[in-house]
Amino acid sequence: MAKVLTEEMVSSWKEWVSDNLLIILILVMLLLILQDSVGDLRRRWFAAFVNWFNKDVDVKMQELKKDIFADLTSSVSHFPEFRKSGGLKILEIGVGTGTNFEFYPEGTKLTVVDPNPHFKQYYNENRKKYPNIESEEIIVSTGEEMYMVPDDSVDVVVVTLVFCSVKDIPRVLRQILRVLVPGGKFYFLEHIAEFDTTRHALRRRIQNTLTKSGVWPFVFDNCHLNRDFLKDLTGTGFSMVKAVRFHNHITHPIFQLIQPCLKGVAVK
Ligand SMILES: C[S@@+](CC[C@H](N)C(=O)[O-])C[C@H]1O[C@@H](n2cnc3c(N)ncnc32)[C@H](O)[C@@H]1O
C-alpha cells in the first residue's frame, strides 16, 4: 500500500513539475537575477558605509597609520626613474575610498586594486586632493587575482583593513610577494580576533558569534571579526616580518569589536 502511494505521489509530483515547468524556470531566473542585484546593493551600501566610517570613526586608525607609514617618506625607490623625484612605486590592495593618500611621498606612482567598483566615486573624489601623487584608476580585481600587476614591479605594497574580507589569505600574500621588487616592503594594519582572551573573553565570544552566524560578513561585505593572518604571513617567504598586536582606541559601541589589531611591515 505504502509503495503504491509513493509511486502515485512521485508520478503526480512529476506531472506537477512538467505542468509548471515554465513558471519554475521563470522563478529560478528571477532568483538568480535578484541574487545578483542584492549582492550589488550590498557592495554599494558597503562603499557608502566605509566612506562614512573613514570620516566619523576611523580618525583613530588614521593616527595609528602615521606611525606605521612614518618611514615611507625617507624610503628610496628601487627604480632609478623614481629615485630622482623621491617618489615610490606603491600598490595598494583594497584601496576603498583612498584613505592612505596622505601618507604617500610626493612623486609617488600609485596603482590600486579593489573588487568593489562602487568605491570608484569616493576614491576619485579623494585623489583630486593629492595632485602630487600619480594615482591610477582603480583596477577592479581582487588581491587574489591581480595578475595584471607585473612581477617585481613595486617598491611598496600597502594593505589596511582588508585581510578580514578576502577569500584566500595565503593567495593574496603570495601575490604581494610576487609583485614586490626584491627588498620591497609590505605595510599592513588589520583588525584581528581578540588575542587577550583573559581580559576580553566576552569580546572574543561576540566576535565568534557574529562571524560564525554569518551576520557580520553579510552586513559588512564578507568582513570576519575572528581572523589573524600573522601565521600565514610568516609562512609566505618574506625575508623579514615585523608585527605587533595591540588594541586601538576606537570607542564606538559597535566598532569596539575591531579594537584588537595587527600592524607591521614585511620585507621581500
Ligand atoms: C574596510 S574596507 C578598507 C578600505 C581601505 N583599505 C581603508 O583602510 O579604509 C575593505 C576593502 O577591502 C576590499 N576587498 C574585499 N575583498 C577583497 C579582496 N579579495 N581583494 C582586495 N580587496 C578586497 C573591499 O572592497 C574594501 O575596499
Coordinates of C-alpha atoms in Angstrom, one line a residue, residues 59-245:
V59 CA 40.1 59.0 12.9
K60 CA 41.9 57.0 15.5
M61 CA 43.0 54.5 12.8
Q62 CA 44.5 57.4 10.8
E63 CA 46.5 58.4 13.8
L64 CA 47.9 54.9 14.0
K65 CA 48.8 54.8 10.4
K66 CA 51.1 57.8 10.8
D67 CA 53.3 55.7 12.9
I68 CA 53.2 52.7 10.5
F69 CA 53.9 54.7 7.4
A70 CA 56.5 57.0 9.1
D71 CA 59.5 55.7 7.2
L72 CA 57.8 55.9 3.7
T73 CA 58.8 59.5 3.2
S74 CA 62.5 58.6 3.7
S75 CA 62.4 55.4 1.6
V76 CA 64.4 55.3 -1.6
S77 CA 62.9 53.7 -4.7
H78 CA 64.4 50.7 -6.3
F79 CA 63.5 52.2 -9.7
P80 CA 66.1 54.8 -11.0
E81 CA 63.4 57.0 -12.6
F82 CA 61.7 57.4 -9.2
R83 CA 64.9 57.9 -7.2
K84 CA 65.4 61.4 -8.7
S85 CA 61.9 62.7 -7.7
G86 CA 61.9 61.0 -4.3
G87 CA 58.7 59.1 -5.1
L88 CA 58.0 55.4 -4.8
K89 CA 56.1 52.9 -6.8
I90 CA 53.3 51.8 -4.5
L91 CA 50.5 49.3 -4.9
E92 CA 47.5 49.5 -2.6
I93 CA 45.2 46.4 -2.4
G94 CA 41.6 47.0 -1.3
V95 CA 42.1 50.8 -1.6
G96 CA 38.4 51.6 -0.8
T97 CA 37.9 55.3 -0.7
G98 CA 41.6 56.0 -0.7
T99 CA 42.3 56.9 3.0
N100 CA 46.0 56.4 2.7
F101 CA 46.9 59.1 0.2
E102 CA 48.2 61.5 3.0
F103 CA 51.0 59.0 3.9
Y104 CA 52.5 58.7 0.4
P105 CA 55.5 60.8 -0.6
E106 CA 55.3 63.3 -3.4
G107 CA 56.0 61.9 -6.8
T108 CA 54.6 58.5 -5.9
K109 CA 53.1 56.4 -8.6
L110 CA 50.1 54.7 -7.1
T111 CA 48.5 51.6 -8.5
V112 CA 45.3 50.5 -6.8
V113 CA 43.2 47.3 -6.8
D114 CA 39.7 46.8 -5.4
P115 CA 37.0 44.3 -6.3
N116 CA 34.1 46.7 -5.4
P117 CA 33.5 49.1 -8.3
H118 CA 31.3 51.3 -6.1
F119 CA 34.4 52.7 -4.4
K120 CA 35.4 54.5 -7.6
Q121 CA 33.3 57.6 -6.9
Y122 CA 34.8 58.1 -3.4
Y123 CA 38.3 57.2 -4.5
N124 CA 38.2 59.6 -7.5
E125 CA 36.9 62.4 -5.3
N126 CA 39.7 61.8 -2.8
R127 CA 42.6 61.5 -5.3
K128 CA 41.8 65.1 -6.6
K129 CA 43.1 66.4 -3.3
Y130 CA 46.6 64.9 -4.0
P131 CA 47.8 66.2 -7.4
N132 CA 51.4 65.4 -6.4
I133 CA 50.7 61.7 -6.4
E134 CA 50.3 60.0 -9.8
S135 CA 47.3 57.8 -8.8
E136 CA 45.8 55.4 -11.3
E137 CA 42.2 54.4 -11.8
I138 CA 41.0 51.6 -9.6
I139 CA 41.7 48.2 -11.2
V140 CA 38.6 46.2 -10.4
S141 CA 40.0 43.0 -9.2
T142 CA 40.7 41.0 -6.0
G143 CA 44.1 40.7 -4.4
E144 CA 44.0 37.0 -5.2
E145 CA 43.6 37.6 -8.9
M146 CA 45.7 40.7 -9.6
Y147 CA 47.7 39.1 -12.3
M148 CA 47.7 42.3 -14.3
V149 CA 50.3 43.8 -11.8
P150 CA 53.7 42.6 -13.1
D151 CA 56.2 40.7 -11.1
D152 CA 58.9 42.7 -9.1
S153 CA 57.2 45.9 -10.2
V154 CA 56.6 47.9 -7.0
D155 CA 58.6 49.2 -4.1
V156 CA 55.8 49.0 -1.6
V157 CA 52.5 47.2 -1.1
V158 CA 50.0 48.7 1.3
V159 CA 47.0 46.8 2.8
T160 CA 44.9 48.3 5.5
L161 CA 41.7 46.7 6.9
V162 CA 41.4 44.2 4.0
F163 CA 42.5 40.8 5.1
C164 CA 39.3 40.5 7.2
S165 CA 37.4 40.3 4.0
V166 CA 39.5 38.4 1.4
K167 CA 38.5 34.9 0.4
D168 CA 42.0 33.4 0.3
I169 CA 44.6 35.0 2.6
P170 CA 47.7 32.9 1.6
R171 CA 47.0 33.5 -2.1
V172 CA 46.9 37.3 -1.6
L173 CA 50.1 37.1 0.4
R174 CA 51.8 35.1 -2.4
Q175 CA 50.6 37.8 -4.9
I176 CA 52.1 40.5 -2.7
L177 CA 55.5 38.7 -2.7
R178 CA 55.3 38.3 -6.4
V179 CA 54.7 42.0 -7.3
L180 CA 57.2 43.4 -4.8
V181 CA 60.7 44.2 -6.1
P182 CA 63.4 42.3 -4.1
G183 CA 63.9 44.4 -0.9
G184 CA 60.5 45.9 -1.4
K185 CA 58.2 46.3 1.7
F186 CA 54.7 45.3 2.6
Y187 CA 53.0 47.5 5.1
F188 CA 49.8 46.4 6.9
L189 CA 47.3 47.3 9.5
E190 CA 44.4 44.9 10.2
H191 CA 41.8 44.3 12.8
I192 CA 42.0 40.8 14.2
A193 CA 40.4 38.3 16.6
E194 CA 40.7 39.3 20.2
F195 CA 44.1 38.0 21.4
D196 CA 43.8 39.0 25.1
T197 CA 41.1 36.4 26.0
T198 CA 41.8 36.8 29.7
R199 CA 40.7 40.4 29.8
H200 CA 38.4 40.5 26.8
A201 CA 36.8 37.0 26.7
L202 CA 33.4 38.5 26.0
R203 CA 34.6 40.4 23.0
R204 CA 36.1 37.2 21.6
R205 CA 32.8 35.4 22.1
I206 CA 30.8 38.2 20.4
Q207 CA 33.3 38.2 17.5
N208 CA 32.9 34.5 17.0
T209 CA 29.1 34.5 17.3
L210 CA 28.7 37.4 14.9
T211 CA 31.1 35.9 12.4
K212 CA 30.1 32.3 12.5
S213 CA 26.4 33.1 12.3
G214 CA 27.2 35.0 9.0
V215 CA 25.5 38.2 10.3
W216 CA 28.7 40.4 10.3
P217 CA 30.0 39.1 7.0
F218 CA 26.6 39.6 5.4
V219 CA 26.3 43.2 6.6
F220 CA 29.9 44.2 6.1
D221 CA 30.8 42.6 2.7
N222 CA 32.4 39.4 4.0
C223 CA 34.3 41.0 6.9
H224 CA 35.4 38.5 9.5
L225 CA 35.9 39.6 13.1
N226 CA 37.8 36.4 14.2
R227 CA 40.8 36.3 11.9
D228 CA 44.5 36.7 12.5
F229 CA 46.8 36.4 9.5
L230 CA 50.2 36.6 11.2
K231 CA 50.8 32.8 10.9
D232 CA 50.1 32.9 7.1
L233 CA 52.3 36.0 6.8
T234 CA 55.3 34.4 8.5
G235 CA 54.9 31.3 6.3
T236 CA 54.8 33.1 3.0
G237 CA 58.6 33.6 2.3
F238 CA 59.3 37.2 3.3
S239 CA 62.9 37.7 4.4
M240 CA 61.8 39.7 7.4
V241 CA 58.5 40.2 9.2
K242 CA 58.0 42.7 12.0
A243 CA 54.5 42.7 13.5
V244 CA 52.8 43.8 16.7
R245 CA 49.4 43.0 18.1

